[in-house]
DNA sequence: CGCATTTGACCTGCGC
DNA sequence: GCGCAGGTCAAATGCG
């Protein structure tokens, strides 16, 4: 087994990054979140503060300036602490990965010895074990590709809805190369399952898709859910594997699906898993950075609050939908259920949420099927659902009993951020978000200064978004999505390792918690962006380690 | 006037 | 097969 490496070139992920020529891959080299390097706009000291007589209340202004300087100093210190913490996390990750690679090597040696002994057996992929079994071999390595899809130059990009789209002008597949051809970088939300070695099917798929989609400007749909795809892959050998319990029962399932259009199939795949997010929110919908159009409302059984149905309207044919419903027990809690994958560039904040939810979907789908392609998450050992719990922390629930398996990120329970920090940074962020109440929409001066002005440089993204553009700048435009599989791998592995190791892997100082709480109270969508940021940072460390 | 929302009708899947 | 519930459609309505 080897770590699946899908490393697209570090193309700009969002337009925000294009505005930052100084952006560097290392987080430590980034411009500080708050510092003199940033064009801070002192909005809180406008010229209108001058008195009407034309004189200046010098004392008052000086006092304010001093306060602002002190505040900046504090934030700078926090920033330094954060940076040191991140570097520590990265180094710890690297050592963990070295250890992991050692283990992998030992396993590879063992499995190669076993293969020598079983030379008679065909090479065909064995039927996937039940999720949770520990006999995932190296071949079962599955990695998750989340996010930016720059032209990866033939790198495995997709495994799943492999299907010839050449016969239809409504093809839903467009490759990253196409996106580049069209002059925009496709920051998309992809859940790709890439084999750690070989990848014959994905490679051919990419080629086919390239051919088919060159004539099309259809948008990308990257949610590569596993059941159908794997059924397509293996329908001759493992027909029963398609019965993952989530797909609509279709007699024509498989590569030769006759009546079902490609669009339908994509829809089916996108519908398989959902992510439900529970947050305390006073607004009608959770500000997640996307534009939504309401298309229906229903009173569902057991809840007097109506359930609203929204469709993403950022792109014309974006398949993403969400359901919004208030909790029956506590109407201040908003339950937002996301379904599908965006086929268009996202704002950083929306990307963060999308990556969070899609990562949850990845966890879910990796554990909800028995296909070989999705035998388990990344390192493929143990129980996928616990793995999901490890990623998302104690505030996560996974429900696979329903026809549409749903993973619930409960950001309302007042969990203890400090303890959660030990097991999952994401959970810590979620808990911090919960502790912060997720309610304030006001930006304190420290956050509104500079960031808003700077981040607002991309009106095309934020013209109608309900989410502050500040987030885009906060994360440098490059943290929206863990763009490489090893990033998620890194995240998952580090979290697991750190939890196994008694929590010494990702211990955060209390100051970080304070920072989180401060930031989260600044913007309701910060928690999602933060989650993606942590994911990305850790992933970056993982990528750096993988290159060594 | 165009767009978003509302809302009743219709469709589909699932359980009995 | 029937009924129920969830989900979607589309005409009507409201709003800027």
Coordinates of C-alpha atoms (C1' of nucleotides) in Angstrom, one line a residue:
Chain A
X1 CA 0.0 0.0 0.0
X2 CA 1.2 3.4 -0.7
X3 CA -0.2 6.7 -0.2
X4 CA -2.1 7.7 -3.2
X5 CA -0.5 10.8 -4.5
X6 CA -2.6 13.1 -6.6
X7 CA -0.8 16.3 -6.7
X8 CA -2.2 18.7 -9.2
X9 CA -0.1 21.7 -9.9
X10 CA -0.6 24.5 -7.4
X11 CA -2.8 26.4 -9.6
X12 CA -4.8 29.2 -8.2
X13 CA -7.8 27.8 -6.6
X14 CA -10.0 30.8 -6.5
X15 CA -9.7 34.2 -7.9
X16 CA -8.8 35.5 -4.5
X17 CA -5.5 33.8 -4.8
X18 CA -4.7 35.4 -8.1
X19 CA -4.7 38.6 -6.3
X20 CA -2.0 37.4 -4.0
X21 CA 1.2 37.1 -5.9
X22 CA 3.0 36.6 -2.6
X23 CA 1.1 33.5 -1.8
X24 CA 3.3 30.6 -0.9
X25 CA 2.6 27.1 -0.3
X26 CA 3.9 27.0 3.2
X27 CA 1.6 28.3 5.8
X28 CA 4.5 29.6 7.8
X29 CA 5.5 31.8 4.9
X30 CA 2.1 33.3 4.6
X31 CA 1.6 36.9 5.4
X32 CA 0.4 37.1 8.9
X33 CA -3.3 37.1 9.4
X34 CA -3.0 40.5 11.0
X35 CA 0.1 42.5 10.5
X36 CA 1.7 45.5 9.0
X37 CA 2.0 43.7 5.7
X38 CA -1.7 43.9 5.2
X39 CA -3.5 46.9 3.8
X40 CA -5.4 47.6 6.9
X41 CA -8.2 50.0 6.5
X42 CA -8.9 51.7 9.7
X43 CA -12.6 51.9 9.1
X44 CA -13.2 52.6 12.7
X45 CA -11.3 55.9 12.4
X46 CA -12.9 57.6 9.5
X47 CA -12.4 61.2 8.8
X48 CA -15.8 61.8 10.0
X49 CA -14.5 61.5 13.4
X50 CA -13.3 65.0 13.1
X51 CA -15.5 67.4 14.9
X52 CA -17.8 69.7 13.1
X53 CA -15.7 72.7 13.8
X54 CA -12.9 71.3 11.8
X55 CA -10.6 70.6 14.7
X56 CA -9.5 67.1 15.7
X57 CA -10.1 65.6 19.0
X58 CA -6.5 64.6 19.2
X59 CA -6.6 63.0 22.5
X60 CA -9.5 60.8 21.7
X61 CA -8.0 59.7 18.4
X62 CA -4.6 59.0 20.0
X63 CA -6.3 56.9 22.6
X64 CA -8.1 54.9 19.9
X65 CA -4.9 54.5 18.0
X66 CA -3.1 53.2 21.0
X67 CA -6.0 50.8 21.6
X68 CA -5.8 49.7 18.1
X69 CA -2.1 49.2 18.2
X70 CA -2.4 47.2 21.4
X71 CA -5.1 45.1 19.7
X72 CA -2.9 44.6 16.7
X73 CA -0.1 43.5 18.9
X74 CA -2.3 41.0 20.6
X75 CA -3.5 39.6 17.4
X76 CA 0.1 39.4 16.1
X77 CA 1.1 37.4 19.1
X78 CA -1.8 35.1 18.5
X79 CA -0.8 34.8 15.0
X80 CA 2.7 33.8 16.0
X81 CA 1.4 31.3 18.4
X82 CA -0.8 29.9 15.6
X83 CA 2.2 29.6 13.3
X84 CA 4.3 27.9 15.8
X85 CA 1.5 25.5 16.5
X86 CA 1.0 24.8 12.9
X87 CA 4.7 24.1 12.4
X88 CA 4.6 21.8 15.3
X89 CA 1.6 20.0 13.9
X90 CA 3.3 19.7 10.6
X91 CA 6.5 18.2 12.1
X92 CA 4.4 15.9 14.2
X93 CA 2.6 14.8 11.1
X94 CA 5.7 14.2 9.3
X95 CA 7.1 11.9 12.0
X96 CA 3.8 10.1 12.2
X97 CA 3.8 9.6 8.5
X98 CA 7.3 8.3 8.5
X99 CA 6.1 5.8 11.1
X100 CA 3.1 5.0 9.0
X101 CA 5.2 4.4 5.9
X102 CA 7.3 2.0 7.9
X103 CA 4.2 0.1 8.8
X104 CA 3.1 0.2 5.2
X105 CA 6.4 -1.2 4.1
X106 CA 6.2 -4.1 6.4
X107 CA 2.7 -4.8 5.2
X108 CA 3.8 -4.6 1.6
X109 CA 6.5 -7.1 2.2
X110 CA 4.1 -9.4 3.9
X111 CA 1.5 -9.1 1.2
X112 CA 4.1 -9.6 -1.6
X113 CA 5.2 -12.7 0.1
X114 CA 1.6 -13.8 0.3
X115 CA 1.1 -13.1 -3.4
X116 CA 4.1 -15.2 -4.3
X117 CA 2.4 -18.0 -2.4
X118 CA -0.9 -17.4 -4.2
X119 CA 0.4 -17.0 -7.7
X120 CA -2.5 -19.0 -9.1
X121 CA -5.1 -16.5 -8.1
X122 CA -6.3 -14.0 -10.7
X123 CA -5.4 -10.4 -10.4
X124 CA -9.0 -9.3 -10.5
X125 CA -9.9 -7.1 -7.5
X126 CA -11.2 -9.2 -4.8
X127 CA -14.7 -8.4 -3.6
X128 CA -14.5 -5.7 -1.1
X129 CA -14.7 -6.7 2.5
X130 CA -17.3 -5.4 4.6
X131 CA -16.5 -2.0 5.9
X132 CA -14.9 -2.5 9.1
X133 CA -13.0 -5.6 8.4
X134 CA -9.3 -5.2 8.8
X135 CA -8.2 -7.2 5.8
X136 CA -7.9 -4.3 3.5
X137 CA -4.7 -4.8 1.6
X138 CA -2.5 -2.2 0.1
X139 CA -4.6 -2.4 -3.1
X140 CA -7.6 -1.1 -1.2
X141 CA -6.1 2.2 -0.5
X142 CA -8.6 4.8 -1.3
X143 CA -7.9 8.4 -1.2
X144 CA -10.2 11.3 -1.3
X145 CA -9.8 14.1 -3.7
X146 CA -11.4 17.2 -2.4
X147 CA -11.4 20.4 -4.2
X148 CA -9.3 22.1 -6.7
X149 CA -9.1 20.5 -9.9
X150 CA -6.4 22.1 -11.8
X151 CA -5.1 20.2 -14.7
X152 CA -3.5 17.3 -13.1
X153 CA -1.8 16.1 -16.2
X154 CA -3.3 12.7 -16.3
X155 CA -3.3 12.2 -12.6
X156 CA -6.1 10.1 -11.4
X157 CA -9.0 12.3 -11.0
X158 CA -12.1 10.3 -10.8
X159 CA -13.2 6.9 -10.2
X160 CA -16.9 6.4 -10.2
X161 CA -19.3 7.7 -12.7
X162 CA -17.3 6.3 -15.5
X163 CA -19.6 6.5 -18.5
X164 CA -19.3 7.6 -22.0
X165 CA -20.7 11.0 -22.3
X166 CA -19.9 11.3 -26.0
X167 CA -23.3 10.4 -27.1
X168 CA -25.0 13.2 -25.3
X169 CA -24.7 16.8 -25.5
X170 CA -25.8 17.1 -22.0
X171 CA -22.7 15.5 -20.6
X172 CA -22.2 16.4 -17.1
X173 CA -18.5 15.7 -17.1
X174 CA -15.9 18.2 -18.0
X175 CA -12.3 17.6 -17.2
X176 CA -10.0 20.0 -15.5
X177 CA -8.2 20.4 -18.7
X178 CA -11.4 21.7 -20.2
X179 CA -11.7 24.1 -17.4
X180 CA -8.3 25.3 -18.2
X181 CA -9.1 25.5 -21.8
X182 CA -11.9 27.7 -21.0
X183 CA -9.7 30.0 -19.2
X184 CA -10.9 29.5 -15.7
X185 CA -9.6 27.3 -13.0
X186 CA -12.1 24.9 -11.9
X187 CA -12.3 24.9 -8.2
X188 CA -14.7 22.1 -7.8
X189 CA -15.8 19.8 -5.1
X190 CA -14.7 16.4 -6.0
X191 CA -14.9 13.2 -4.1
X192 CA -12.7 11.0 -6.1
X193 CA -11.6 7.7 -5.1
X194 CA -8.2 7.0 -6.4
X195 CA -6.4 3.8 -6.0
X196 CA -3.1 4.1 -4.5
X197 CA -1.5 2.1 -7.3
X198 CA -2.4 1.4 -10.8
X199 CA -5.5 3.3 -11.4
X200 CA -6.1 1.8 -14.7
X201 CA -9.7 2.6 -14.8
X202 CA -9.5 6.1 -13.7
X203 CA -6.8 6.8 -16.1
X204 CA -8.8 5.5 -19.0
X205 CA -11.8 7.3 -17.7
X206 CA -10.0 10.5 -17.6
X207 CA -8.9 10.0 -21.2
X208 CA -12.4 9.1 -22.3
X209 CA -13.8 12.0 -20.5
X210 CA -11.3 14.3 -22.0
X211 CA -12.2 13.2 -25.4
X212 CA -15.9 13.3 -24.8
X213 CA -16.0 16.6 -23.1
X214 CA -13.7 18.6 -25.3
X215 CA -16.7 19.3 -27.4
X216 CA -18.7 20.3 -24.5
X217 CA -18.8 23.1 -22.1
X218 CA -20.8 21.2 -19.6
X219 CA -19.9 21.8 -16.1
X220 CA -17.9 19.5 -13.9
X221 CA -19.7 17.3 -11.6
X222 CA -17.1 15.8 -9.4
X223 CA -18.9 14.0 -6.7
X224 CA -17.7 10.5 -7.4
X225 CA -19.8 8.5 -5.2
X226 CA -18.6 5.0 -5.0
X227 CA -21.4 2.6 -5.2
X228 CA -22.5 3.0 -8.7
X229 CA -19.1 3.6 -10.0
X230 CA -17.7 0.6 -8.4
X231 CA -20.7 -1.4 -9.6
X232 CA -19.8 -0.2 -13.0
X233 CA -16.3 -1.3 -12.6
X234 CA -17.1 -4.6 -11.3
X235 CA -20.6 -5.4 -12.3
X236 CA -19.5 -8.6 -14.0
X237 CA -17.7 -9.9 -11.1
X238 CA -19.6 -8.5 -8.2
X239 CA -23.1 -7.7 -9.1
X240 CA -24.2 -7.8 -5.5
X241 CA -21.9 -5.0 -4.6
X242 CA -24.2 -2.4 -6.0
X243 CA -26.7 -3.1 -3.3
X244 CA -25.2 -0.6 -1.0
X245 CA -28.6 0.2 0.3
X246 CA -28.5 3.8 -0.9
X247 CA -28.9 3.6 -4.6
X248 CA -32.2 3.4 -6.3
X249 CA -32.8 -0.2 -7.3
X250 CA -32.3 -0.2 -11.0
X251 CA -32.3 -3.3 -13.1
X252 CA -30.1 -1.5 -15.6
X253 CA -27.5 -0.5 -13.2
X254 CA -24.1 -0.7 -14.4
X255 CA -22.1 0.3 -17.4
X256 CA -24.8 -0.6 -19.8
X257 CA -27.6 1.4 -18.2
X258 CA -29.8 1.9 -21.1
X259 CA -32.7 4.0 -20.2
X260 CA -31.1 6.1 -17.6
X261 CA -29.5 9.1 -18.9
X262 CA -26.1 10.2 -17.8
X263 CA -27.7 13.1 -16.1
X264 CA -29.9 10.8 -14.1
X265 CA -27.0 8.7 -13.1
X266 CA -25.0 11.6 -11.9
X267 CA -28.0 12.8 -9.9
X268 CA -28.3 9.4 -8.4
X269 CA -24.7 9.4 -7.3
X270 CA -25.0 12.8 -6.0
X271 CA -28.0 11.9 -4.0
X272 CA -26.5 9.0 -2.2
X273 CA -25.2 10.7 0.8
X274 CA -26.1 13.8 2.6
X275 CA -24.6 15.9 5.2
X276 CA -26.7 17.5 7.8
X277 CA -25.4 20.4 9.7
X278 CA -27.0 21.5 12.9
X279 CA -26.2 25.0 14.0
X280 CA -27.7 27.7 16.1
X281 CA -28.8 30.3 13.7
X282 CA -31.3 33.0 13.8
X283 CA -31.4 33.6 10.1
X284 CA -33.7 31.7 7.8
X285 CA -30.9 29.8 6.3
X286 CA -27.3 29.2 7.3
X287 CA -25.0 31.6 5.5
X288 CA -22.8 29.2 3.7
X289 CA -21.5 31.3 0.9
X290 CA -23.7 30.0 -1.9
X291 CA -26.7 31.4 -3.6
X292 CA -29.8 29.3 -3.2
X293 CA -33.2 29.4 -4.7
X294 CA -36.1 28.1 -2.8
X295 CA -38.1 25.7 -4.8
X296 CA -40.4 24.1 -2.3
X297 CA -41.6 23.8 1.2
X298 CA -43.2 21.0 3.1
X299 CA -44.4 20.3 6.5
X300 CA -42.7 17.1 7.4
X301 CA -44.1 14.7 9.9
X302 CA -43.0 15.1 13.4
X303 CA -41.9 18.7 13.1
X304 CA -44.3 21.6 13.0
X305 CA -41.6 23.7 11.4
X306 CA -41.8 23.6 7.6
X307 CA -38.9 22.2 5.7
X308 CA -37.7 24.4 2.9
X309 CA -36.0 23.0 -0.2
X310 CA -33.3 25.1 -1.9
X311 CA -31.3 24.6 -5.0
X312 CA -27.9 26.1 -5.7
X313 CA -28.1 28.8 -8.3
X314 CA -24.5 29.8 -8.5
X315 CA -24.3 27.8 -11.7
X316 CA -27.0 26.9 -14.1
X317 CA -27.1 23.2 -13.6
X318 CA -25.5 22.8 -10.2
X319 CA -27.0 19.7 -8.7
X320 CA -26.5 20.7 -5.1
X321 CA -29.6 21.0 -3.0
X322 CA -30.2 21.7 0.6
X323 CA -33.0 21.3 3.0
X324 CA -33.5 23.7 5.8
X325 CA -35.6 23.0 8.8
X326 CA -35.7 24.2 12.3
X327 CA -35.4 21.7 15.0
X328 CA -38.7 20.9 16.6
X329 CA -37.3 20.9 20.1
X330 CA -35.3 24.0 19.8
X331 CA -36.3 26.4 17.0
X332 CA -33.1 28.3 17.3
X333 CA -31.3 25.3 15.9
X334 CA -31.2 25.2 12.1
X335 CA -30.8 21.9 10.5
X336 CA -29.3 22.2 7.0
X337 CA -29.0 19.1 4.9
X338 CA -26.7 19.3 1.9
X339 CA -26.9 17.0 -1.0
X340 CA -24.7 16.7 -4.0
X341 CA -21.6 18.4 -5.2
X342 CA -21.1 21.8 -6.7
X343 CA -20.1 22.0 -10.3
X344 CA -18.7 25.5 -10.3
X345 CA -16.2 27.6 -8.5
X346 CA -17.1 28.5 -5.0
X347 CA -16.4 31.3 -2.8
X348 CA -13.8 30.5 -0.1
X349 CA -16.5 30.3 2.5
X350 CA -18.7 28.2 0.4
X351 CA -15.7 26.1 -0.5
X352 CA -15.0 25.6 3.1
X353 CA -18.5 24.4 3.8
X354 CA -18.5 22.3 0.7
X355 CA -15.3 20.7 1.6
X356 CA -16.5 20.0 5.1
X357 CA -19.7 18.5 4.0
X358 CA -18.1 16.6 1.1
X359 CA -15.5 15.2 3.4
X360 CA -18.3 14.0 5.6
X361 CA -19.9 12.5 2.5
X362 CA -16.7 10.9 1.7
X363 CA -16.5 9.4 5.1
X364 CA -20.0 8.2 4.8
X365 CA -19.8 6.8 1.3
X366 CA -16.5 5.1 2.1
X367 CA -18.2 3.3 4.9
X368 CA -21.6 2.7 3.5
X369 CA -20.7 0.5 0.6
X370 CA -18.8 -2.6 0.2
X371 CA -17.3 -2.0 -3.2
X372 CA -13.7 -2.5 -3.7
X373 CA -13.2 1.0 -4.8
X374 CA -14.5 2.3 -1.6
X375 CA -13.5 -0.4 0.8
X376 CA -12.5 2.1 3.3
X377 CA -11.1 5.4 3.9
X378 CA -7.6 6.3 3.0
X379 CA -5.6 3.9 5.0
X380 CA -8.3 1.4 4.7
X381 CA -8.0 -0.2 8.1
X382 CA -10.5 -0.4 10.8
X383 CA -14.0 0.8 10.7
X384 CA -14.9 3.5 8.3
X385 CA -17.5 5.1 10.4
X386 CA -15.4 5.4 13.4
X387 CA -12.9 6.9 11.0
X388 CA -15.5 9.4 10.2
X389 CA -16.1 10.1 13.8
X390 CA -12.4 10.6 14.2
X391 CA -12.4 13.2 11.5
X392 CA -15.4 15.0 12.6
X393 CA -15.2 14.5 16.3
X394 CA -17.7 13.7 18.9
X395 CA -20.2 16.1 17.5
X396 CA -20.7 13.9 14.5
X397 CA -23.3 11.3 14.0
X398 CA -23.5 8.9 11.1
X399 CA -26.7 7.4 10.0
X400 CA -26.6 4.8 7.3
X401 CA -29.9 3.2 8.1
X402 CA -31.9 5.5 5.9
X403 CA -32.2 5.1 2.2
X404 CA -30.1 8.2 2.0
X405 CA -27.3 7.9 4.5
X406 CA -26.8 11.0 6.3
X407 CA -23.9 12.3 8.4
X408 CA -24.8 14.9 10.9
X409 CA -22.4 17.5 12.1
X410 CA -23.9 18.8 15.3
X411 CA -22.4 22.2 15.9
X412 CA -24.9 23.0 18.7
X413 CA -23.8 20.8 21.5
X414 CA -21.6 22.7 24.0
X415 CA -18.7 20.3 23.9
X416 CA -15.5 21.2 25.5
X417 CA -13.2 22.7 23.0
X418 CA -10.1 21.9 24.8
X419 CA -10.7 18.2 25.1
X420 CA -11.9 18.1 21.5
X421 CA -8.7 19.7 20.4
X422 CA -6.9 16.5 21.3
X423 CA -8.9 14.3 19.1
X424 CA -9.9 16.5 16.2
X425 CA -9.1 20.0 15.2
X426 CA -12.3 20.0 13.2
X427 CA -14.3 19.0 16.2
X428 CA -12.6 21.6 18.2
X429 CA -13.6 24.2 15.6
X430 CA -17.1 22.8 15.5
X431 CA -17.3 22.9 19.3
X432 CA -15.9 26.3 19.4
X433 CA -18.5 27.3 16.9
X434 CA -21.1 25.8 19.0
X435 CA -19.8 27.4 22.1
X436 CA -19.8 30.7 20.3
X437 CA -23.4 30.2 19.6
X438 CA -23.0 30.7 15.9
X439 CA -25.2 33.7 16.2
X440 CA -23.3 36.9 15.9
X441 CA -23.2 38.4 12.5
X442 CA -21.3 41.5 13.6
X443 CA -17.7 41.9 12.8
X444 CA -15.6 43.3 15.6
X445 CA -13.4 46.1 14.6
X446 CA -10.3 43.9 14.6
X447 CA -11.8 41.8 11.9
X448 CA -13.5 44.4 9.8
X449 CA -10.4 46.4 9.5
X450 CA -8.6 45.5 6.4
X451 CA -9.9 42.1 5.8
X452 CA -13.2 43.1 4.5
X453 CA -11.7 45.7 2.3
X454 CA -9.1 43.4 1.0
X455 CA -11.3 40.4 0.6
X456 CA -13.9 42.4 -1.1
X457 CA -11.8 42.7 -4.2
X458 CA -13.7 40.0 -5.9
X459 CA -17.2 41.3 -6.5
X460 CA -18.0 38.5 -8.9
X461 CA -17.8 36.1 -6.1
X462 CA -19.4 38.1 -3.4
X463 CA -21.9 40.2 -5.1
X464 CA -24.8 38.3 -3.7
X465 CA -23.3 36.1 -1.2
X466 CA -24.4 36.3 2.3
X467 CA -21.1 35.4 3.5
X468 CA -18.4 37.8 4.3
X469 CA -15.6 38.0 1.8
X470 CA -13.3 38.5 4.6
X471 CA -13.0 34.8 5.0
X472 CA -11.5 34.4 1.6
X473 CA -8.7 36.6 2.5
X474 CA -8.3 35.2 5.9
X475 CA -7.4 31.9 4.4
X476 CA -5.5 33.3 1.5
X477 CA -7.8 31.9 -1.0
X478 CA -6.0 28.6 -0.9
X479 CA -7.4 27.0 2.1
X480 CA -10.9 26.5 0.9
X481 CA -10.5 22.9 0.0
X482 CA -8.1 20.2 0.8
X483 CA -7.3 19.8 -2.8
X484 CA -5.3 16.6 -2.7
X485 CA -6.1 13.2 -1.5
X486 CA -3.1 13.1 0.7
X487 CA -4.4 16.1 2.5
X488 CA -7.4 14.3 3.7
X489 CA -5.3 11.3 4.3
X490 CA -3.0 13.4 6.3
X491 CA -5.8 14.8 8.3
X492 CA -7.4 11.5 8.9
X493 CA -4.2 9.8 9.8
X494 CA -2.9 12.5 12.0
X495 CA -6.1 12.7 13.9
X496 CA -6.3 9.1 14.4
X497 CA -2.7 8.9 15.4
X498 CA -3.0 11.7 17.7
X499 CA -6.0 10.3 19.4
X500 CA -4.4 6.9 19.6
X501 CA -1.3 8.5 21.1
X502 CA -3.1 10.0 24.0
X503 CA -3.7 13.3 22.3
X504 CA -0.2 14.6 22.1
X505 CA -0.3 14.9 18.4
X506 CA -2.4 18.0 17.9
X507 CA -2.6 19.6 21.3
X508 CA -3.4 23.2 20.9
X509 CA -2.6 25.8 23.4
X510 CA -5.4 27.5 25.2
X511 CA -4.7 30.7 23.3
X512 CA -5.7 29.0 20.1
X513 CA -9.1 28.2 21.6
X514 CA -9.4 31.8 22.4
X515 CA -8.6 32.8 18.9
X516 CA -11.1 30.3 17.6
X517 CA -13.8 31.6 19.8
X518 CA -13.0 35.2 18.9
X519 CA -13.0 34.5 15.2
X520 CA -16.1 32.3 15.3
X521 CA -18.1 34.9 17.0
X522 CA -17.2 37.2 14.2
X523 CA -18.9 35.4 11.5
X524 CA -21.2 32.5 11.4
X525 CA -19.5 30.8 8.5
X526 CA -16.1 31.0 10.1
X527 CA -16.3 27.6 11.5
X528 CA -16.6 26.0 8.2
X529 CA -13.7 28.0 6.8
X530 CA -11.7 27.2 9.8
X531 CA -12.3 23.5 9.4
X532 CA -11.1 23.7 5.9
X533 CA -8.2 25.8 6.9
X534 CA -7.0 23.2 9.4
X535 CA -7.6 20.5 6.9
X536 CA -5.6 22.3 4.3
X537 CA -2.7 23.2 6.6
X538 CA -2.4 19.7 7.8
X539 CA -2.6 18.4 4.3
X540 CA 0.1 20.8 3.2
X541 CA 2.3 19.3 5.8
X542 CA 1.4 15.9 4.5
X543 CA 2.2 16.8 1.0
X544 CA 5.5 18.2 2.0
X545 CA 6.3 15.1 3.9
X546 CA 5.3 12.9 1.0
X547 CA 7.7 14.7 -1.2
X548 CA 10.6 14.0 1.0
Chain B
dC1 C1' -41.0 43.4 -16.2
dG2 C1' -38.1 40.0 -14.5
dC3 C1' -36.9 37.3 -10.7
dA4 C1' -37.7 35.0 -6.4
dT5 C1' -41.0 32.9 -3.4
dT6 C1' -45.2 30.5 -2.3
dT7 C1' -48.1 26.8 -2.5
dG8 C1' -51.0 23.2 -4.2
dA9 C1' -50.6 19.3 -7.2
dC10 C1' -48.1 15.6 -8.7
dC11 C1' -44.6 11.9 -8.6
dT12 C1' -41.9 8.4 -6.4
dG13 C1' -40.3 5.3 -2.9
dC14 C1' -41.3 2.6 1.1
dG15 C1' -43.8 0.1 4.6
dC16 C1' -47.8 -2.5 5.7
Chain C
dG1 C1' -52.1 -3.0 -3.9
dC2 C1' -52.8 0.8 -1.0
dG3 C1' -51.7 4.6 1.7
dC4 C1' -48.4 7.7 3.6
dA5 C1' -44.6 10.7 3.5
dG6 C1' -40.9 13.0 1.2
dG7 C1' -39.5 15.4 -2.7
dT8 C1' -40.2 18.1 -6.9
dC9 C1' -42.7 20.8 -10.3
dA10 C1' -44.9 24.7 -12.0
dA11 C1' -48.5 28.1 -11.9
dA12 C1' -49.7 32.0 -9.1
dT13 C1' -48.2 35.7 -6.5
dG14 C1' -45.2 39.2 -4.6
dC15 C1' -41.5 42.4 -4.8
dG16 C1' -38.0 45.5 -6.4

